[in-house]
Amino acid sequence: MSMRTTSSALLALLLLGPPLVGVARAGGVAEEAKLKAGDKAVDFQISAEMEGVLRRKEALVAEKRRQAIGLLEEYLRTHKVSEATGEIVYQLAELRWEESKASFLERMAKYNADTDRCTAAKEKADPKQKPVPCPQSVPKLDLSSSLGLYKRLLEEFPTFRKTDMVLYLYGFALRQEGKLELGLTYFKRIIAEFPQSRFLPDAWMAVAEARFYSDGNYVTAQAAYEEVLKFPQSALYDLALFKTAWCMWKRGNAEAAARRFKEV
């Protein structure tokens, strides 16, 4: 079997079989659990044996993810644009996103561990000695490898079946890079172009937060938060409820704000 035939067969399995992206999301299990522990990290205990199991699983997932990325990139290099191209680009962007997330979690876990060791060393150090240096730069989630792929999807495949999700992910990634205003335009596109999207409450929340914090317009911010409240099953519902009360208070309607706060 030729290399081209093998690659095509593997690609078909990737697209038609169980999504490898879902498997890729298992990466960073140990680090993510520790990070989520937050202030309760002291109570987070994991046996050396279990951590070893998780590490081996993560290494296997990372290797499968790298293989899938290589396969998809090879396909894009060696095949002309077709109906399948949009799906290939989307899958590649997802895998790149997960790779960036796994890398971020690993770097953040190391940063936290180094900071803890530094703090402990400072507490025990002789004040007459040179201070122990601590980590200065907090790791950041770098989604640049996915940004270009999402941009390509939006520009070259405007009818892609998951365009609303691409708009959301692209807007989110832009905001992670500090491009808040630009990212907001893509959330607004979800509202304007995809009124049935499951990302509608997230898009309205982004708009509401911009109106509240950037514009200081509590009237329009409240209106946007009220849009989020039309989705009671959304994870953002309680936050939106709280923020509407805050808007009422900011506008001088203390009585209505008090009633709304009681609903939170």
PDB file of C-alpha atoms in Angstrom:
ATOM      1  CA  MET A   1       0.000   0.000   0.000  1.00  0.00           C
ATOM      2  CA  SER A   2       1.407   3.398  -0.990  1.00  0.00           C
ATOM      3  CA  MET A   3       1.995   6.216   1.483  1.00  0.00           C
ATOM      4  CA  ARG A   4      -0.740   8.285  -0.245  1.00  0.00           C
ATOM      5  CA  THR A   5      -3.241   5.403   0.090  1.00  0.00           C
ATOM      6  CA  THR A   6      -2.318   4.867   3.725  1.00  0.00           C
ATOM      7  CA  SER A   7      -2.714   8.557   4.505  1.00  0.00           C
ATOM      8  CA  SER A   8      -6.081   8.696   2.753  1.00  0.00           C
ATOM      9  CA  ALA A   9      -7.331   5.671   4.678  1.00  0.00           C
ATOM     10  CA  LEU A  10      -6.207   7.111   8.005  1.00  0.00           C
ATOM     11  CA  LEU A  11      -7.764  10.448   7.116  1.00  0.00           C
ATOM     12  CA  ALA A  12     -11.078   8.773   6.373  1.00  0.00           C
ATOM     13  CA  LEU A  13     -10.976   7.096   9.782  1.00  0.00           C
ATOM     14  CA  LEU A  14     -10.232  10.449  11.400  1.00  0.00           C
ATOM     15  CA  LEU A  15     -13.160  12.199   9.725  1.00  0.00           C
ATOM     16  CA  LEU A  16     -15.750   9.412   9.732  1.00  0.00           C
ATOM     17  CA  GLY A  17     -14.832   7.522  12.883  1.00  0.00           C
ATOM     18  CA  PRO A  18     -14.849   8.601  16.548  1.00  0.00           C
ATOM     19  CA  PRO A  19     -13.391  12.124  16.681  1.00  0.00           C
ATOM     20  CA  LEU A  20      -9.759  12.161  17.759  1.00  0.00           C
ATOM     21  CA  VAL A  21     -10.287  15.744  18.917  1.00  0.00           C
ATOM     22  CA  GLY A  22     -12.361  14.351  21.772  1.00  0.00           C
ATOM     23  CA  VAL A  23      -9.525  12.039  22.708  1.00  0.00           C
ATOM     24  CA  ALA A  24      -7.068  14.899  22.505  1.00  0.00           C
ATOM     25  CA  ARG A  25      -9.028  16.789  25.123  1.00  0.00           C
ATOM     26  CA  ALA A  26      -7.990  14.195  27.685  1.00  0.00           C
ATOM     27  CA  GLY A  27      -4.520  15.773  27.644  1.00  0.00           C
ATOM     28  CA  GLY A  28      -3.290  17.654  30.696  1.00  0.00           C
ATOM     29  CA  VAL A  29      -5.471  15.715  33.157  1.00  0.00           C
ATOM     30  CA  ALA A  30      -3.067  15.924  36.088  1.00  0.00           C
ATOM     31  CA  GLU A  31      -2.175  19.569  35.544  1.00  0.00           C
ATOM     32  CA  GLU A  32      -5.782  20.644  34.986  1.00  0.00           C
ATOM     33  CA  ALA A  33      -6.934  18.897  38.152  1.00  0.00           C
ATOM     34  CA  LYS A  34      -4.239  20.618  40.185  1.00  0.00           C
ATOM     35  CA  LEU A  35      -4.992  24.012  38.671  1.00  0.00           C
ATOM     36  CA  LYS A  36      -8.713  23.643  39.330  1.00  0.00           C
ATOM     37  CA  ALA A  37      -7.937  22.866  42.962  1.00  0.00           C
ATOM     38  CA  GLY A  38      -6.944  26.523  43.321  1.00  0.00           C
ATOM     39  CA  ASP A  39      -6.791  27.600  46.966  1.00  0.00           C
ATOM     40  CA  LYS A  40      -7.606  24.038  47.980  1.00  0.00           C
ATOM     41  CA  ALA A  41      -4.470  22.713  46.318  1.00  0.00           C
ATOM     42  CA  VAL A  42      -3.094  21.718  49.707  1.00  0.00           C
ATOM     43  CA  ASP A  43      -5.961  19.232  50.030  1.00  0.00           C
ATOM     44  CA  PHE A  44      -5.452  17.868  46.532  1.00  0.00           C
ATOM     45  CA  GLN A  45      -3.662  14.574  46.928  1.00  0.00           C
ATOM     46  CA  ILE A  46      -2.703  12.154  44.184  1.00  0.00           C
ATOM     47  CA  SER A  47      -0.688   8.990  44.627  1.00  0.00           C
ATOM     48  CA  ALA A  48       2.578   8.575  42.769  1.00  0.00           C
ATOM     49  CA  GLU A  49       1.134   5.490  41.077  1.00  0.00           C
ATOM     50  CA  MET A  50      -1.990   7.317  39.876  1.00  0.00           C
ATOM     51  CA  GLU A  51       0.045  10.291  38.687  1.00  0.00           C
ATOM     52  CA  GLY A  52       2.225   7.896  36.723  1.00  0.00           C
ATOM     53  CA  VAL A  53      -0.862   6.418  35.066  1.00  0.00           C
ATOM     54  CA  LEU A  54      -2.125   9.889  34.167  1.00  0.00           C
ATOM     55  CA  ARG A  55       1.267  10.917  32.802  1.00  0.00           C
ATOM     56  CA  ARG A  56       1.447   7.838  30.570  1.00  0.00           C
ATOM     57  CA  LYS A  57      -2.087   8.489  29.338  1.00  0.00           C
ATOM     58  CA  GLU A  58      -1.263  12.111  28.579  1.00  0.00           C
ATOM     59  CA  ALA A  59       1.893  11.097  26.712  1.00  0.00           C
ATOM     60  CA  LEU A  60      -0.124   8.655  24.594  1.00  0.00           C
ATOM     61  CA  VAL A  61      -2.791  11.262  23.867  1.00  0.00           C
ATOM     62  CA  ALA A  62      -0.134  13.844  22.959  1.00  0.00           C
ATOM     63  CA  GLU A  63       1.513  11.409  20.557  1.00  0.00           C
ATOM     64  CA  LYS A  64      -1.818  10.583  18.883  1.00  0.00           C
ATOM     65  CA  ARG A  65      -2.569  14.285  18.624  1.00  0.00           C
ATOM     66  CA  ARG A  66       0.801  14.983  16.981  1.00  0.00           C
ATOM     67  CA  GLN A  67       0.225  12.159  14.499  1.00  0.00           C
ATOM     68  CA  ALA A  68      -3.233  13.498  13.646  1.00  0.00           C
ATOM     69  CA  ILE A  69      -1.897  17.037  13.190  1.00  0.00           C
ATOM     70  CA  GLY A  70       0.814  15.765  10.862  1.00  0.00           C
ATOM     71  CA  LEU A  71      -1.698  13.750   8.863  1.00  0.00           C
ATOM     72  CA  LEU A  72      -4.080  16.675   8.433  1.00  0.00           C
ATOM     73  CA  GLU A  73      -1.290  19.078   7.499  1.00  0.00           C
ATOM     74  CA  GLU A  74       0.001  16.590   4.924  1.00  0.00           C
ATOM     75  CA  TYR A  75      -3.476  16.285   3.435  1.00  0.00           C
ATOM     76  CA  LEU A  76      -3.809  20.066   3.078  1.00  0.00           C
ATOM     77  CA  ARG A  77      -0.404  20.237   1.402  1.00  0.00           C
ATOM     78  CA  THR A  78      -1.012  17.432  -1.069  1.00  0.00           C
ATOM     79  CA  HIS A  79      -4.692  17.809  -1.993  1.00  0.00           C
ATOM     80  CA  LYS A  80      -6.594  20.449  -3.903  1.00  0.00           C
ATOM     81  CA  VAL A  81      -9.390  22.346  -2.176  1.00  0.00           C
ATOM     82  CA  SER A  82     -12.575  20.279  -2.088  1.00  0.00           C
ATOM     83  CA  GLU A  83     -15.740  19.859  -0.030  1.00  0.00           C
ATOM     84  CA  ALA A  84     -13.670  18.046   2.599  1.00  0.00           C
ATOM     85  CA  THR A  85     -11.134  20.856   3.003  1.00  0.00           C
ATOM     86  CA  GLY A  86     -13.242  22.933   5.379  1.00  0.00           C
ATOM     87  CA  GLU A  87     -13.704  19.959   7.693  1.00  0.00           C
ATOM     88  CA  ILE A  88      -9.964  19.190   7.568  1.00  0.00           C
ATOM     89  CA  VAL A  89      -9.066  22.792   8.470  1.00  0.00           C
ATOM     90  CA  TYR A  90     -11.580  22.749  11.328  1.00  0.00           C
ATOM     91  CA  GLN A  91     -10.248  19.483  12.768  1.00  0.00           C
ATOM     92  CA  LEU A  92      -6.690  20.776  12.520  1.00  0.00           C
ATOM     93  CA  ALA A  93      -7.606  24.004  14.307  1.00  0.00           C
ATOM     94  CA  GLU A  94      -9.273  21.996  17.093  1.00  0.00           C
ATOM     95  CA  LEU A  95      -6.221  19.789  17.542  1.00  0.00           C
ATOM     96  CA  ARG A  96      -3.892  22.783  17.543  1.00  0.00           C
ATOM     97  CA  TRP A  97      -6.126  24.421  20.177  1.00  0.00           C
ATOM     98  CA  GLU A  98      -5.901  21.334  22.387  1.00  0.00           C
ATOM     99  CA  GLU A  99      -2.143  21.176  21.905  1.00  0.00           C
ATOM    100  CA  SER A 100      -1.856  24.802  23.025  1.00  0.00           C
ATOM    101  CA  LYS A 101      -4.079  24.134  26.034  1.00  0.00           C
ATOM    102  CA  ALA A 102      -2.062  21.080  27.100  1.00  0.00           C
ATOM    103  CA  SER A 103       1.166  23.079  26.794  1.00  0.00           C
ATOM    104  CA  PHE A 104      -0.322  25.950  28.813  1.00  0.00           C
ATOM    105  CA  LEU A 105      -1.480  23.637  31.613  1.00  0.00           C
ATOM    106  CA  GLU A 106       1.934  22.028  31.828  1.00  0.00           C
ATOM    107  CA  ARG A 107       3.723  25.387  31.937  1.00  0.00           C
ATOM    108  CA  MET A 108       1.264  26.780  34.477  1.00  0.00           C
ATOM    109  CA  ALA A 109       1.676  23.749  36.725  1.00  0.00           C
ATOM    110  CA  LYS A 110       5.460  24.211  36.600  1.00  0.00           C
ATOM    111  CA  TYR A 111       5.087  27.934  37.294  1.00  0.00           C
ATOM    112  CA  ASN A 112       2.917  27.239  40.354  1.00  0.00           C
ATOM    113  CA  ALA A 113       5.309  24.587  41.649  1.00  0.00           C
ATOM    114  CA  ASP A 114       8.332  26.875  41.156  1.00  0.00           C
ATOM    115  CA  THR A 115       6.519  29.752  42.858  1.00  0.00           C
ATOM    116  CA  ASP A 116       5.606  27.565  45.844  1.00  0.00           C
ATOM    117  CA  ARG A 117       9.203  26.358  46.186  1.00  0.00           C
ATOM    118  CA  CYS A 118      10.480  29.917  45.914  1.00  0.00           C
ATOM    119  CA  THR A 119       8.066  31.170  48.585  1.00  0.00           C
ATOM    120  CA  ALA A 120       9.011  28.348  50.929  1.00  0.00           C
ATOM    121  CA  ALA A 121      12.723  28.995  50.347  1.00  0.00           C
ATOM    122  CA  LYS A 122      12.307  32.697  51.089  1.00  0.00           C
ATOM    123  CA  GLU A 123      10.598  31.942  54.374  1.00  0.00           C
ATOM    124  CA  LYS A 124      13.530  29.803  55.473  1.00  0.00           C
ATOM    125  CA  ALA A 125      16.284  31.936  53.958  1.00  0.00           C
ATOM    126  CA  ASP A 126      18.728  34.002  55.942  1.00  0.00           C
ATOM    127  CA  PRO A 127      17.705  37.674  55.474  1.00  0.00           C
ATOM    128  CA  LYS A 128      21.381  38.554  55.116  1.00  0.00           C
ATOM    129  CA  GLN A 129      21.734  36.352  52.056  1.00  0.00           C
ATOM    130  CA  LYS A 130      20.825  37.209  48.475  1.00  0.00           C
ATOM    131  CA  PRO A 131      17.031  36.845  47.884  1.00  0.00           C
ATOM    132  CA  VAL A 132      15.868  33.702  46.126  1.00  0.00           C
ATOM    133  CA  PRO A 133      14.654  34.598  42.592  1.00  0.00           C
ATOM    134  CA  CYS A 134      11.047  33.677  41.839  1.00  0.00           C
ATOM    135  CA  PRO A 135       9.330  33.135  38.464  1.00  0.00           C
ATOM    136  CA  GLN A 136       8.423  36.499  36.967  1.00  0.00           C
ATOM    137  CA  SER A 137       6.484  35.715  33.811  1.00  0.00           C
ATOM    138  CA  VAL A 138       3.075  34.055  34.217  1.00  0.00           C
ATOM    139  CA  PRO A 139       2.413  31.584  31.371  1.00  0.00           C
ATOM    140  CA  LYS A 140      -0.220  32.576  28.839  1.00  0.00           C
ATOM    141  CA  LEU A 141      -2.488  30.514  26.644  1.00  0.00           C
ATOM    142  CA  ASP A 142      -1.127  30.948  23.103  1.00  0.00           C
ATOM    143  CA  LEU A 143      -3.821  30.196  20.512  1.00  0.00           C
ATOM    144  CA  SER A 144      -2.030  31.754  17.558  1.00  0.00           C
ATOM    145  CA  SER A 145      -1.640  28.375  15.809  1.00  0.00           C
ATOM    146  CA  SER A 146      -5.439  28.060  15.646  1.00  0.00           C
ATOM    147  CA  LEU A 147      -6.177  31.695  14.788  1.00  0.00           C
ATOM    148  CA  GLY A 148      -4.962  31.489  11.212  1.00  0.00           C
ATOM    149  CA  LEU A 149      -6.931  28.301  10.601  1.00  0.00           C
ATOM    150  CA  TYR A 150     -10.175  29.781  11.925  1.00  0.00           C
ATOM    151  CA  LYS A 151      -9.586  32.892   9.836  1.00  0.00           C
ATOM    152  CA  ARG A 152      -9.145  30.720   6.753  1.00  0.00           C
ATOM    153  CA  LEU A 153     -12.401  28.908   7.510  1.00  0.00           C
ATOM    154  CA  LEU A 154     -14.313  32.169   7.800  1.00  0.00           C
ATOM    155  CA  GLU A 155     -12.838  33.629   4.622  1.00  0.00           C
ATOM    156  CA  GLU A 156     -12.738  30.587   2.334  1.00  0.00           C
ATOM    157  CA  PHE A 157     -15.634  28.485   3.631  1.00  0.00           C
ATOM    158  CA  PRO A 158     -18.441  30.896   4.617  1.00  0.00           C
ATOM    159  CA  THR A 159     -21.066  28.139   4.472  1.00  0.00           C
ATOM    160  CA  PHE A 160     -19.158  25.733   6.727  1.00  0.00           C
ATOM    161  CA  ARG A 161     -21.584  23.785   8.923  1.00  0.00           C
ATOM    162  CA  LYS A 162     -20.038  25.041  12.184  1.00  0.00           C
ATOM    163  CA  THR A 163     -19.454  28.654  11.272  1.00  0.00           C
ATOM    164  CA  ASP A 164     -21.110  29.885  14.469  1.00  0.00           C
ATOM    165  CA  MET A 165     -18.668  27.820  16.532  1.00  0.00           C
ATOM    166  CA  VAL A 166     -15.746  29.073  14.452  1.00  0.00           C
ATOM    167  CA  LEU A 167     -16.868  32.667  15.032  1.00  0.00           C
ATOM    168  CA  TYR A 168     -17.021  32.008  18.769  1.00  0.00           C
ATOM    169  CA  LEU A 169     -13.613  30.316  18.944  1.00  0.00           C
ATOM    170  CA  TYR A 170     -11.994  32.942  16.728  1.00  0.00           C
ATOM    171  CA  GLY A 171     -13.446  35.755  18.812  1.00  0.00           C
ATOM    172  CA  PHE A 172     -12.318  34.061  22.003  1.00  0.00           C
ATOM    173  CA  ALA A 173      -8.790  33.535  20.670  1.00  0.00           C
ATOM    174  CA  LEU A 174      -8.547  37.175  19.612  1.00  0.00           C
ATOM    175  CA  ARG A 175      -9.604  38.288  23.087  1.00  0.00           C
ATOM    176  CA  GLN A 176      -6.922  36.027  24.579  1.00  0.00           C
ATOM    177  CA  GLU A 177      -4.409  37.986  22.516  1.00  0.00           C
ATOM    178  CA  GLY A 178      -5.736  41.235  23.952  1.00  0.00           C
ATOM    179  CA  LYS A 179      -7.620  42.216  20.773  1.00  0.00           C
ATOM    180  CA  LEU A 180     -10.862  42.813  22.640  1.00  0.00           C
ATOM    181  CA  GLU A 181     -12.628  45.079  20.161  1.00  0.00           C
ATOM    182  CA  LEU A 182     -11.781  42.899  17.186  1.00  0.00           C
ATOM    183  CA  GLY A 183     -12.874  39.773  19.039  1.00  0.00           C
ATOM    184  CA  LEU A 184     -16.166  41.432  19.923  1.00  0.00           C
ATOM    185  CA  THR A 185     -17.050  41.877  16.251  1.00  0.00           C
ATOM    186  CA  TYR A 186     -17.172  38.108  15.818  1.00  0.00           C
ATOM    187  CA  PHE A 187     -19.460  37.640  18.809  1.00  0.00           C
ATOM    188  CA  LYS A 188     -21.751  40.255  17.283  1.00  0.00           C
ATOM    189  CA  ARG A 189     -21.770  38.265  14.043  1.00  0.00           C
ATOM    190  CA  ILE A 190     -23.119  35.261  15.927  1.00  0.00           C
ATOM    191  CA  ILE A 191     -25.988  37.400  17.219  1.00  0.00           C
ATOM    192  CA  ALA A 192     -26.716  38.858  13.790  1.00  0.00           C
ATOM    193  CA  GLU A 193     -26.241  35.782  11.619  1.00  0.00           C
ATOM    194  CA  PHE A 194     -27.032  32.790  13.829  1.00  0.00           C
ATOM    195  CA  PRO A 195     -30.096  33.523  16.002  1.00  0.00           C
ATOM    196  CA  GLN A 196     -30.473  29.799  16.818  1.00  0.00           C
ATOM    197  CA  SER A 197     -26.838  29.209  17.758  1.00  0.00           C
ATOM    198  CA  ARG A 198     -26.025  27.531  21.058  1.00  0.00           C
ATOM    199  CA  PHE A 199     -23.333  30.187  21.450  1.00  0.00           C
ATOM    200  CA  LEU A 200     -25.891  32.997  21.574  1.00  0.00           C
ATOM    201  CA  PRO A 201     -25.795  33.440  25.383  1.00  0.00           C
ATOM    202  CA  ASP A 202     -21.974  33.513  25.275  1.00  0.00           C
ATOM    203  CA  ALA A 203     -22.050  36.104  22.506  1.00  0.00           C
ATOM    204  CA  TRP A 204     -24.537  38.300  24.370  1.00  0.00           C
ATOM    205  CA  MET A 205     -22.446  38.007  27.539  1.00  0.00           C
ATOM    206  CA  ALA A 206     -19.365  39.214  25.660  1.00  0.00           C
ATOM    207  CA  VAL A 207     -21.334  42.185  24.324  1.00  0.00           C
ATOM    208  CA  ALA A 208     -22.774  42.936  27.764  1.00  0.00           C
ATOM    209  CA  GLU A 209     -19.379  42.843  29.460  1.00  0.00           C
ATOM    210  CA  ALA A 210     -17.935  45.205  26.851  1.00  0.00           C
ATOM    211  CA  ARG A 211     -20.799  47.645  27.364  1.00  0.00           C
ATOM    212  CA  PHE A 212     -20.423  47.430  31.134  1.00  0.00           C
ATOM    213  CA  TYR A 213     -16.652  47.677  31.520  1.00  0.00           C
ATOM    214  CA  SER A 214     -15.402  49.380  28.352  1.00  0.00           C
ATOM    215  CA  ASP A 215     -18.310  51.679  27.561  1.00  0.00           C
ATOM    216  CA  GLY A 216     -19.675  52.222  31.080  1.00  0.00           C
ATOM    217  CA  ASN A 217     -23.141  52.187  29.537  1.00  0.00           C
ATOM    218  CA  TYR A 218     -25.246  50.400  32.155  1.00  0.00           C
ATOM    219  CA  VAL A 219     -28.495  50.808  30.223  1.00  0.00           C
ATOM    220  CA  THR A 220     -27.326  48.938  27.127  1.00  0.00           C
ATOM    221  CA  ALA A 221     -25.265  46.545  29.256  1.00  0.00           C
ATOM    222  CA  GLN A 222     -28.360  45.553  31.228  1.00  0.00           C
ATOM    223  CA  ALA A 223     -30.264  45.008  27.999  1.00  0.00           C
ATOM    224  CA  ALA A 224     -27.548  42.626  26.802  1.00  0.00           C
ATOM    225  CA  TYR A 225     -27.451  40.755  30.120  1.00  0.00           C
ATOM    226  CA  GLU A 226     -31.233  40.379  29.867  1.00  0.00           C
ATOM    227  CA  GLU A 227     -30.683  38.610  26.532  1.00  0.00           C
ATOM    228  CA  VAL A 228     -28.527  36.045  28.343  1.00  0.00           C
ATOM    229  CA  LEU A 229     -31.381  35.494  30.810  1.00  0.00           C
ATOM    230  CA  LYS A 230     -33.491  34.182  27.930  1.00  0.00           C
ATOM    231  CA  PHE A 231     -31.366  31.021  28.219  1.00  0.00           C
ATOM    232  CA  PRO A 232     -31.999  29.718  31.770  1.00  0.00           C
ATOM    233  CA  GLN A 233     -30.023  26.528  31.060  1.00  0.00           C
ATOM    234  CA  SER A 234     -26.879  28.492  30.223  1.00  0.00           C
ATOM    235  CA  ALA A 235     -23.944  28.306  32.618  1.00  0.00           C
ATOM    236  CA  LEU A 236     -23.855  32.106  32.362  1.00  0.00           C
ATOM    237  CA  TYR A 237     -27.414  32.583  33.650  1.00  0.00           C
ATOM    238  CA  ASP A 238     -26.563  33.240  37.313  1.00  0.00           C
ATOM    239  CA  LEU A 239     -23.765  35.634  36.410  1.00  0.00           C
ATOM    240  CA  ALA A 240     -26.045  37.541  34.042  1.00  0.00           C
ATOM    241  CA  LEU A 241     -28.700  37.740  36.763  1.00  0.00           C
ATOM    242  CA  PHE A 242     -26.140  39.187  39.174  1.00  0.00           C
ATOM    243  CA  LYS A 243     -24.872  41.663  36.595  1.00  0.00           C
ATOM    244  CA  THR A 244     -28.370  42.950  35.795  1.00  0.00           C
ATOM    245  CA  ALA A 245     -28.751  43.757  39.495  1.00  0.00           C
ATOM    246  CA  TRP A 246     -25.397  45.514  39.426  1.00  0.00           C
ATOM    247  CA  CYS A 247     -26.525  47.563  36.413  1.00  0.00           C
ATOM    248  CA  MET A 248     -29.691  48.572  38.283  1.00  0.00           C
ATOM    249  CA  TRP A 249     -27.609  49.663  41.247  1.00  0.00           C
ATOM    250  CA  LYS A 250     -25.192  51.602  39.023  1.00  0.00           C
ATOM    251  CA  ARG A 251     -28.189  53.401  37.478  1.00  0.00           C
ATOM    252  CA  GLY A 252     -29.432  54.454  40.922  1.00  0.00           C
ATOM    253  CA  ASN A 253     -32.328  51.993  41.180  1.00  0.00           C
ATOM    254  CA  ALA A 254     -31.327  50.522  44.538  1.00  0.00           C
ATOM    255  CA  GLU A 255     -34.742  49.018  45.315  1.00  0.00           C
ATOM    256  CA  ALA A 256     -34.947  47.059  42.053  1.00  0.00           C
ATOM    257  CA  ALA A 257     -31.313  46.028  42.440  1.00  0.00           C
ATOM    258  CA  ALA A 258     -31.989  44.660  45.925  1.00  0.00           C
ATOM    259  CA  ARG A 259     -34.891  42.589  44.644  1.00  0.00           C
ATOM    260  CA  ARG A 260     -32.805  41.228  41.787  1.00  0.00           C
ATOM    261  CA  PHE A 261     -29.853  40.407  44.074  1.00  0.00           C
ATOM    262  CA  LYS A 262     -32.204  38.226  46.128  1.00  0.00           C
ATOM    263  CA  GLU A 263     -32.898  36.146  43.010  1.00  0.00           C
ATOM    264  CA  VAL A 264     -29.235  35.290  42.559  1.00  0.00           C
TER     265      VAL A 264
END
